[in-house]
Amino acid sequence: GQQLNQSPQSMFIQEGEDVSMNCTSSSIFNTWLWYKQDPGEGPVLLIALYKAGELTSNGRLTAQFGITRKDSFLNISASIPSDVGIYFCAGPERETSGSRLTFGEGTQLTVNP
Amino acid sequence: DTGVSQNPRHKITKRGQNVTFRCDPISEHNRLYWYRQTLGQGPEFLTYFQNEAQLEKSRLLSDRFSAERPKGSFSTLEIQRTEQGDSAMYLCASSLAYIRGGGYTEAFFGQGTRLTVV
């Protein structure tokens, strides 16, 4: 099946620093999703990307859909303590609406005040 | 409607016991998904329903697992004869099946049920 590889696995940064994480796939995805999961909670969608090369922002978050359709990155600018959590990339297995998702293993972000 | 609701939030059970979890999706969503998440991993797909029909099951869903959505609204996931390897967070998500113009329809996740088998 499809696999998503995220790096780094974990990051420890100081408040105010910028963060970059990425996700690569063994196969093409036509939609890329970035989720955040807080401890004891379910994942929450941050950004959805639909076109190769697309760059999309959501507040301090920016994500890009790689032109090969096999990678994506997420940047967080001026990190704050509430950015702490696990960030997952994900993609629908098929192009039909409401398709099941394949998730990466996550990047654990720790922000030191 | 405040989102996807899962009950219980936590369940501790002895090995060999049966457990059942409940998921109440967002009311207008006709698709409902179950995922399993173990520590340090991303969620893994188990099964999904469109209305009351179970349309797909992962090979992760062994014979001890059964899911139902009898009236196309809430869903239950039952695990029979639990094993220690069943310890995980069980996540439910819901979405619309289709949107005008096509494309991906966002899945909204519940808070999950954390199962510990001792």
Coordinates of C-alpha atoms in Angstrom, one line a residue:
Chain A
G1 CA 0.0 0.0 0.0
Q2 CA 0.9 3.7 0.0
Q3 CA 3.4 4.9 2.6
L4 CA 4.1 8.4 3.8
N5 CA 7.5 9.1 5.5
Q6 CA 7.8 12.2 7.7
S7 CA 10.9 13.9 8.9
P8 CA 12.1 14.8 11.4
Q9 CA 10.5 12.5 13.9
S10 CA 10.8 15.1 16.6
M11 CA 11.9 18.7 17.0
F12 CA 12.8 20.7 20.1
I13 CA 12.8 24.5 19.4
Q14 CA 12.7 27.8 21.3
E15 CA 9.6 29.9 21.2
G16 CA 9.8 32.4 18.3
E17 CA 11.8 30.1 16.0
D18 CA 10.5 28.9 12.6
V19 CA 9.9 25.2 12.0
S20 CA 10.0 23.2 8.8
M21 CA 8.9 19.6 8.4
N22 CA 8.3 17.4 5.4
C23 CA 6.6 14.4 4.1
T24 CA 7.5 12.1 1.2
S25 CA 5.6 9.4 -0.5
S26 CA 6.4 6.2 -2.4
S27 CA 3.6 7.0 -4.8
I28 CA 1.7 10.0 -6.2
F29 CA -0.9 11.8 -4.1
N30 CA -3.3 14.2 -5.7
T31 CA -4.3 15.7 -2.4
W32 CA -2.1 16.4 0.6
L33 CA -3.4 17.1 4.1
W34 CA -1.6 18.3 7.2
Y35 CA -3.2 17.5 10.6
K36 CA -2.2 18.5 14.1
Q37 CA -3.0 16.2 17.1
D38 CA -2.9 17.5 20.7
P39 CA -2.4 15.0 23.5
G40 CA -5.5 12.9 24.2
E41 CA -7.3 14.5 21.2
G42 CA -8.1 13.5 17.6
P43 CA -6.3 15.0 14.6
V44 CA -7.5 18.4 13.4
L45 CA -7.1 19.5 9.8
L46 CA -4.7 22.4 9.4
I47 CA -4.2 22.8 5.6
A48 CA -5.4 20.9 2.5
L49 CA -3.5 21.1 -0.8
Y50 CA -5.1 20.1 -4.1
K51 CA -2.7 21.0 -6.9
A52 CA 0.9 20.3 -7.6
G53 CA 3.0 23.3 -6.8
E54 CA 0.3 24.9 -4.7
L55 CA 1.4 27.0 -1.7
T56 CA -1.2 27.6 0.9
S57 CA -1.1 29.5 4.2
N58 CA -3.3 29.4 7.3
G59 CA -2.1 32.0 9.7
R60 CA 1.5 31.3 10.7
L61 CA 1.4 27.9 8.8
T62 CA 2.4 27.5 5.2
A63 CA 2.3 24.3 3.3
Q64 CA 3.4 23.4 -0.2
F65 CA 2.4 20.5 -2.5
G66 CA 5.5 19.3 -4.3
I67 CA 5.5 19.4 -8.1
T68 CA 6.3 15.7 -8.3
R69 CA 3.2 15.0 -6.2
K70 CA 5.3 12.8 -4.0
D71 CA 6.2 15.3 -1.3
S72 CA 4.9 18.2 0.8
F73 CA 6.3 20.4 3.5
L74 CA 4.8 22.4 6.3
N75 CA 6.4 25.5 7.8
I76 CA 5.4 27.2 11.1
S77 CA 6.7 30.7 11.6
A78 CA 7.3 32.4 14.9
S79 CA 6.4 29.3 17.0
I80 CA 4.5 29.7 20.2
P81 CA 4.0 27.2 23.1
S82 CA 0.5 26.1 21.8
D83 CA 2.1 24.8 18.6
V84 CA 3.2 21.8 20.7
G85 CA 1.8 18.6 19.4
I86 CA 2.2 16.0 16.7
Y87 CA 1.9 17.0 13.1
F88 CA 0.8 14.4 10.5
C89 CA 0.7 14.5 6.8
A90 CA -2.0 12.4 5.1
G91 CA -3.4 11.7 1.7
P92 CA -6.6 10.1 0.4
E93 CA -6.0 6.6 -0.9
R94 CA -8.2 7.2 -3.9
E95 CA -9.5 10.3 -5.7
T96 CA -13.1 9.6 -4.8
S97 CA -14.7 11.9 -2.4
G98 CA -14.6 10.8 1.2
S99 CA -11.8 8.3 0.7
R100 CA -9.9 6.8 3.6
L101 CA -6.7 8.4 4.5
T102 CA -3.1 7.2 4.8
F103 CA -1.2 9.0 7.5
G104 CA 2.5 9.5 8.0
E105 CA 4.1 8.6 11.4
G106 CA 4.1 12.2 12.6
T107 CA 6.6 14.9 13.7
Q108 CA 6.5 15.6 17.4
L109 CA 7.0 19.3 18.1
T110 CA 8.1 20.7 21.4
V111 CA 8.4 24.4 21.9
N112 CA 10.3 25.7 24.9
P113 CA 9.1 29.0 26.2
Chain B
D1 CA -23.9 19.8 16.7
T2 CA -20.5 20.2 18.3
G3 CA -18.6 17.6 16.2
V4 CA -17.8 13.9 16.3
S5 CA -18.4 12.4 19.8
Q6 CA -16.9 9.2 21.0
N7 CA -17.6 7.2 24.2
P8 CA -16.1 6.2 26.4
R9 CA -12.9 8.3 26.3
H10 CA -11.0 5.6 28.2
K11 CA -11.5 1.9 28.7
I12 CA -9.4 -0.5 30.7
T13 CA -10.3 -4.1 30.3
K14 CA -8.8 -7.5 31.1
R15 CA -7.5 -9.7 28.4
G16 CA -10.2 -11.9 27.0
Q17 CA -13.1 -9.5 27.7
N18 CA -15.3 -7.9 25.1
V19 CA -15.5 -4.2 24.7
T20 CA -17.7 -1.9 22.6
F21 CA -17.1 1.7 21.6
R22 CA -19.6 4.2 20.3
C23 CA -19.2 7.0 17.8
D24 CA -21.8 9.7 17.1
P25 CA -20.8 11.5 13.8
I26 CA -21.6 15.0 12.7
S27 CA -25.3 14.8 11.9
E28 CA -25.3 15.6 8.2
H29 CA -22.3 13.4 7.5
N30 CA -23.1 10.1 5.7
R31 CA -19.6 8.6 5.8
L32 CA -18.2 7.3 9.1
Y33 CA -14.7 5.9 9.5
W34 CA -12.9 4.0 12.2
Y35 CA -9.1 4.3 12.6
R36 CA -6.7 2.8 15.1
Q37 CA -3.6 4.7 16.5
T38 CA -0.8 3.1 18.5
L39 CA 1.8 5.1 20.3
G40 CA 4.2 6.9 18.1
Q41 CA 2.3 6.1 14.9
G42 CA -0.2 7.8 12.7
P43 CA -3.8 6.6 12.6
E44 CA -4.4 3.5 10.5
F45 CA -7.7 2.9 8.7
L46 CA -9.9 0.1 9.9
T47 CA -13.3 0.4 8.2
Y48 CA -15.8 2.9 6.9
F49 CA -19.6 3.2 6.3
Q50 CA -21.6 5.1 3.9
N51 CA -25.0 5.5 5.6
E52 CA -25.6 2.0 7.1
A53 CA -23.5 0.1 4.5
Q54 CA -20.0 -1.0 5.5
L55 CA -18.1 -0.4 2.3
E56 CA -14.6 -1.3 3.1
K57 CA -12.6 -3.2 5.7
S58 CA -8.9 -3.1 6.3
R59 CA -6.9 -6.3 6.7
L60 CA -6.1 -4.9 10.2
L61 CA -9.8 -5.7 11.1
S62 CA -9.5 -9.2 12.3
D63 CA -12.4 -11.5 12.9
R64 CA -12.5 -10.4 16.5
F65 CA -13.5 -6.9 15.4
S66 CA -17.0 -5.9 14.2
A67 CA -18.4 -2.6 13.4
E68 CA -22.0 -1.6 12.8
R69 CA -24.0 1.5 11.8
P70 CA -27.5 0.2 12.0
K71 CA -29.5 3.3 11.2
G72 CA -26.9 5.2 9.3
S73 CA -26.3 7.5 12.3
F74 CA -24.1 6.4 15.2
S75 CA -21.7 3.5 14.9
T76 CA -20.3 0.9 17.3
L77 CA -17.0 -0.9 17.2
E78 CA -16.8 -4.2 19.2
I79 CA -13.7 -6.1 20.0
Q80 CA -14.2 -9.6 21.2
R81 CA -11.7 -11.6 23.3
T82 CA -9.4 -8.6 23.7
E83 CA -5.6 -9.1 23.5
Q84 CA -2.9 -6.9 24.8
G85 CA -2.0 -5.9 21.2
D86 CA -5.4 -4.3 20.9
S87 CA -4.3 -1.6 23.3
A88 CA -4.5 1.6 21.2
M89 CA -6.5 4.8 20.6
Y90 CA -9.6 4.1 18.5
L91 CA -10.6 7.1 16.4
C92 CA -13.8 7.8 14.6
A93 CA -14.2 10.3 11.9
S94 CA -17.1 11.5 9.7
S95 CA -17.4 13.3 6.4
L96 CA -19.8 14.0 3.6
A97 CA -19.6 11.5 0.8
Y98 CA -19.7 14.1 -2.0
I99 CA -19.4 17.8 -2.5
R100 CA -20.5 19.8 -5.5
G101 CA -17.7 19.9 -8.0
G102 CA -16.1 16.8 -6.6
G103 CA -12.8 16.5 -4.7
Y104 CA -11.7 15.6 -1.3
T105 CA -14.3 16.0 1.5
E106 CA -12.8 16.8 4.9
A107 CA -13.0 14.1 7.6
F108 CA -13.6 15.4 11.1
F109 CA -12.2 13.3 13.9
G110 CA -13.5 12.6 17.4
Q111 CA -11.4 12.7 20.5
G112 CA -10.9 8.9 20.4
T113 CA -11.4 6.1 22.9
R114 CA -8.2 4.9 24.5
L115 CA -8.2 1.2 25.2
T116 CA -5.8 -0.5 27.6
V117 CA -5.9 -4.3 27.8
V118 CA -4.3 -5.6 30.9

